[in-house]
Amino acid sequence: RYSQSIPNARDIVHQHEQSLMLDDLKIHMDCCIDRWLKQNANESEFSISLTDLIDDSNLAEIFVDYASDVLCGDPRIDDCELTHNSLEVTKRELVETRLYCPLTFRVDPDDPCDDYDEVDSANYIGYDNEINAAIRADLYSDEDAVKRGLAAYFHDKNLDKKVFSAMPRVETRNGDIYGVITVKSYGELNKTEMIDLVGELTGSLADGFGEGFEQREIRLGDDSVYISFWDCDDDYFLKPESEAFPEQEINQGMGGLS
């Protein structure tokens, strides 16, 4: 059992196992090189057949063991099976999860020396398309974020592999506008991964993408508005849809009952 008191204990053990396999590969290759040098001790030149190298059963076994171990440990992979002459790999299907957060809307103050004035986000219901266009324009300025959104900035190695994309946008719900991050992952995220995901995304919304986006002026009707996906208030949240709107989950579960 992996120790719960050591951060990333499972990853440490897995990396150690892979390191041992690479050591075996190095030892075997060193033996091959030594054998080649002895066989051609009296030659000024000699060639090494790549076919013989590939057909080396010991080398092939080490390669297969290493590849199989790496693939089985990859969060994107559902199954990896060795057949007679190949590794059959099955990837996990993409699962969609939506995380919601409140938005903060600000406008320029009447006095240029003052801070921005915060305004009611409900004033801008109906401008979802304009806001989402501004979000896309901001993301698309970074080539890495075009396909993966905020997932392109993950620091957690496991999440970087398991989460394919995390796209921010806004959506009108319950008479207000909310930020929503649509996450596509290879398989369901477990509790620990969800906690790590919220941490990564909150950091990006506060300091990375969010910090840059909230400084972008967006024209909504007659107003020039600045929108933030993050706020330091205690009531700020970034939650899955079922937790952000629990009353709707209950109503849907009672659908058809009277």
Short mmCIF file of C-alpha atoms in Angstrom, two decimals, residues 34-245:
data_model
loop_
_atom_site.label_atom_id
_atom_site.label_comp_id
_atom_site.label_asym_id
_atom_site.label_seq_id
_atom_site.Cartn_x
_atom_site.Cartn_y
_atom_site.Cartn_z
CA ASP A 34 31.27 -4.82 -25.71
CA ARG A 35 30.50 -7.92 -27.78
CA TRP A 36 30.62 -5.97 -31.05
CA LEU A 37 33.98 -4.45 -30.16
CA LYS A 38 35.43 -7.87 -29.30
CA GLN A 39 34.07 -9.46 -32.48
CA ASN A 40 35.66 -6.73 -34.57
CA ALA A 41 38.83 -6.22 -32.55
CA ASN A 42 41.05 -6.55 -35.64
CA GLU A 43 38.87 -4.45 -37.94
CA SER A 44 39.43 -0.76 -38.64
CA GLU A 45 35.78 -0.40 -39.55
CA PHE A 46 32.66 -2.41 -38.86
CA SER A 47 28.90 -2.05 -39.21
CA ILE A 48 26.07 -2.97 -36.86
CA SER A 49 22.97 -4.47 -38.40
CA LEU A 50 19.87 -2.67 -37.17
CA THR A 51 17.86 -5.75 -38.10
CA ASP A 52 19.91 -7.87 -35.71
CA LEU A 53 19.49 -5.21 -33.05
CA ILE A 54 15.71 -5.12 -33.43
CA ASP A 55 15.51 -8.93 -33.54
CA ASP A 56 17.46 -9.28 -30.31
CA SER A 57 14.95 -11.12 -28.09
CA ASN A 58 16.39 -9.79 -24.83
CA LEU A 59 16.34 -6.22 -26.11
CA ALA A 60 12.81 -6.62 -27.46
CA GLU A 61 11.60 -7.95 -24.11
CA ILE A 62 13.05 -4.96 -22.26
CA PHE A 63 11.51 -2.56 -24.78
CA VAL A 64 8.09 -4.22 -24.53
CA ASP A 65 8.15 -4.32 -20.72
CA TYR A 66 9.09 -0.65 -20.54
CA ALA A 67 6.54 0.48 -23.15
CA SER A 68 3.79 -1.61 -21.55
CA ASP A 69 4.56 -0.27 -18.08
CA VAL A 70 4.58 3.36 -19.24
CA LEU A 71 1.35 2.98 -21.21
CA CYS A 72 -0.47 1.17 -18.38
CA GLY A 73 0.52 3.96 -16.01
CA ASP A 74 -0.66 6.70 -18.35
CA PRO A 75 -4.02 8.17 -17.22
CA ARG A 76 -5.11 8.43 -20.86
CA ILE A 77 -4.87 4.67 -21.37
CA ASP A 78 -7.69 2.30 -20.43
CA ASP A 79 -6.00 -0.99 -21.39
CA CYS A 80 -2.72 -2.23 -22.80
CA GLU A 81 -2.39 -5.87 -23.85
CA LEU A 82 0.53 -7.74 -25.38
CA THR A 83 -0.42 -9.95 -28.33
CA HIS A 84 1.86 -12.19 -30.39
CA ASN A 85 3.71 -9.37 -32.10
CA SER A 86 2.22 -6.07 -30.92
CA LEU A 87 0.90 -4.02 -28.03
CA GLU A 88 -2.83 -3.39 -28.33
CA VAL A 89 -3.64 -0.07 -26.68
CA THR A 90 -7.11 1.26 -25.85
CA LYS A 91 -7.52 4.90 -24.84
CA ARG A 92 -10.14 6.08 -22.36
CA GLU A 93 -13.16 7.89 -23.73
CA LEU A 94 -13.39 11.63 -23.13
CA VAL A 95 -15.73 12.56 -20.27
CA GLU A 96 -17.12 16.09 -19.92
CA THR A 97 -17.34 17.91 -16.59
CA ARG A 98 -18.50 21.50 -16.17
CA LEU A 99 -17.28 23.70 -13.33
CA TYR A 100 -19.08 26.95 -12.51
CA CYS A 101 -17.94 30.16 -10.80
CA PRO A 102 -19.42 33.61 -10.14
CA LEU A 103 -18.22 36.49 -12.32
CA THR A 104 -17.25 39.99 -11.26
CA PHE A 105 -18.15 42.85 -13.61
CA ARG A 106 -16.42 46.22 -13.29
CA VAL A 107 -16.59 49.50 -15.20
CA ASP A 108 -14.38 52.57 -15.30
CA PRO A 109 -15.00 54.92 -12.35
CA ASP A 110 -16.26 58.46 -12.78
CA ASP A 111 -13.08 59.68 -11.11
CA PRO A 112 -9.97 58.32 -12.92
CA CYS A 113 -8.16 58.25 -9.58
CA ASP A 114 -10.63 55.75 -8.11
CA ASP A 115 -10.68 51.98 -8.50
CA TYR A 116 -13.06 50.29 -10.92
CA ASP A 117 -16.72 50.34 -9.94
CA GLU A 118 -18.27 46.90 -9.46
CA VAL A 119 -21.65 46.48 -11.15
CA ASP A 120 -24.39 43.84 -11.09
CA SER A 121 -23.55 41.03 -13.51
CA ALA A 122 -27.27 40.51 -14.18
CA ASN A 123 -27.21 43.84 -16.06
CA TYR A 124 -25.42 42.05 -18.90
CA ILE A 125 -27.67 39.08 -19.42
CA GLY A 126 -28.05 38.61 -23.17
CA TYR A 127 -24.40 39.40 -23.93
CA ASP A 128 -23.11 35.82 -23.59
CA ASN A 129 -22.03 35.65 -27.24
CA GLU A 130 -20.07 38.90 -27.08
CA ILE A 131 -18.29 37.88 -23.88
CA ASN A 132 -17.48 34.39 -25.20
CA ALA A 133 -16.07 35.92 -28.38
CA ALA A 134 -13.73 38.04 -26.24
CA ILE A 135 -12.70 34.93 -24.27
CA ARG A 136 -11.88 33.04 -27.48
CA ALA A 137 -9.89 35.98 -28.80
CA ASP A 138 -7.86 36.05 -25.59
CA LEU A 139 -7.22 32.29 -25.61
CA TYR A 140 -6.42 32.13 -29.31
CA SER A 141 -3.60 34.62 -28.85
CA ASP A 142 -1.71 31.66 -27.31
CA GLU A 143 -1.10 28.76 -29.70
CA ASP A 144 -0.87 26.23 -26.84
CA ALA A 145 -4.34 27.20 -25.59
CA VAL A 146 -6.18 26.93 -28.92
CA LYS A 147 -7.00 23.22 -28.48
CA ARG A 148 -6.55 22.70 -24.76
CA GLY A 149 -7.65 25.97 -23.21
CA LEU A 150 -6.51 26.38 -19.61
CA ALA A 151 -5.25 22.77 -19.56
CA ALA A 152 -2.28 23.99 -21.58
CA TYR A 153 -0.99 25.71 -18.43
CA PHE A 154 -1.31 22.82 -15.95
CA HIS A 155 1.68 22.17 -13.71
CA ASP A 156 0.39 18.85 -12.34
CA LYS A 157 1.85 16.12 -14.59
CA ASN A 158 -0.99 13.67 -14.00
CA LEU A 159 -3.67 16.26 -14.81
CA ASP A 160 -1.70 17.47 -17.81
CA LYS A 161 -2.05 13.97 -19.27
CA LYS A 162 -5.51 13.05 -18.06
CA VAL A 163 -7.25 16.34 -18.90
CA PHE A 164 -7.48 16.95 -22.63
CA SER A 165 -8.98 20.44 -22.42
CA ALA A 166 -10.47 23.02 -20.04
CA MET A 167 -12.30 25.70 -22.00
CA PRO A 168 -13.63 28.83 -20.25
CA ARG A 169 -16.81 30.62 -21.30
CA VAL A 170 -19.86 32.26 -19.74
CA GLU A 171 -23.42 31.01 -19.44
CA THR A 172 -26.70 32.45 -18.19
CA ARG A 173 -28.23 30.42 -15.36
CA ASN A 174 -30.92 31.32 -12.82
CA GLY A 175 -31.17 34.94 -13.95
CA ASP A 176 -27.43 35.64 -13.76
CA ILE A 177 -24.24 35.13 -15.78
CA TYR A 178 -21.72 32.58 -14.54
CA GLY A 179 -18.29 31.53 -15.64
CA VAL A 180 -18.10 27.89 -16.73
CA ILE A 181 -15.04 25.76 -17.43
CA THR A 182 -15.87 22.80 -19.66
CA VAL A 183 -13.37 20.07 -18.82
CA LYS A 184 -12.81 17.05 -21.07
CA SER A 185 -10.83 14.27 -19.40
CA TYR A 186 -9.80 10.75 -20.28
CA GLY A 187 -12.17 8.91 -17.97
CA GLU A 188 -13.86 10.18 -14.82
CA LEU A 189 -11.79 12.25 -12.41
CA ASN A 190 -11.51 10.79 -8.92
CA LYS A 191 -11.92 12.90 -5.78
CA THR A 192 -8.22 13.71 -5.45
CA GLU A 193 -7.92 14.61 -9.13
CA MET A 194 -10.98 16.87 -8.88
CA ILE A 195 -9.44 18.72 -5.93
CA ASP A 196 -6.18 19.11 -7.86
CA LEU A 197 -8.10 20.26 -10.94
CA VAL A 198 -9.98 22.96 -9.03
CA GLY A 199 -6.67 24.13 -7.56
CA GLU A 200 -5.01 24.34 -10.98
CA LEU A 201 -7.94 26.15 -12.56
CA THR A 202 -8.40 28.57 -9.67
CA GLY A 203 -4.74 29.50 -9.94
CA SER A 204 -5.06 30.09 -13.66
CA LEU A 205 -8.23 32.16 -13.25
CA ALA A 206 -6.60 34.27 -10.53
CA ASP A 207 -3.09 34.79 -11.89
CA GLY A 208 -2.76 33.51 -15.44
CA PHE A 209 -5.50 33.66 -18.03
CA GLY A 210 -7.89 35.35 -15.60
CA GLU A 211 -5.49 38.12 -14.67
CA GLY A 212 -4.90 38.99 -18.30
CA PHE A 213 -8.53 38.64 -19.37
CA GLU A 214 -9.88 40.88 -16.61
CA GLN A 215 -7.75 43.70 -17.99
CA ARG A 216 -9.31 43.38 -21.44
CA GLU A 217 -11.98 45.95 -22.13
CA ILE A 218 -15.17 44.43 -23.56
CA ARG A 219 -17.81 46.57 -25.18
CA LEU A 220 -21.29 45.49 -24.08
CA GLY A 221 -23.97 47.84 -25.36
CA ASP A 222 -23.00 51.33 -24.26
CA ASP A 223 -20.67 50.10 -21.52
CA SER A 224 -16.99 49.24 -21.45
CA VAL A 225 -16.79 46.32 -19.04
CA TYR A 226 -14.00 44.33 -17.37
CA ILE A 227 -14.85 40.77 -16.34
CA SER A 228 -13.08 38.57 -13.82
CA PHE A 229 -13.50 34.81 -13.35
CA TRP A 230 -11.99 35.06 -9.87
CA ASP A 231 -12.56 37.04 -6.70
CA CYS A 232 -10.95 37.01 -3.26
CA ASP A 233 -14.32 37.11 -1.48
CA ASP A 234 -15.10 34.23 0.87
CA ASP A 235 -18.21 33.33 -1.12
CA TYR A 236 -16.22 32.67 -4.31
CA PHE A 237 -16.45 29.11 -5.61
CA LEU A 238 -15.47 26.90 -8.50
CA LYS A 239 -17.73 23.85 -8.34
CA PRO A 240 -19.15 21.08 -10.52
CA GLU A 241 -22.59 21.83 -11.94
CA SER A 242 -24.35 19.51 -9.48
CA GLU A 243 -22.85 21.42 -6.52
CA ALA A 244 -23.23 24.91 -7.98
CA PHE A 245 -26.93 24.36 -8.80
#
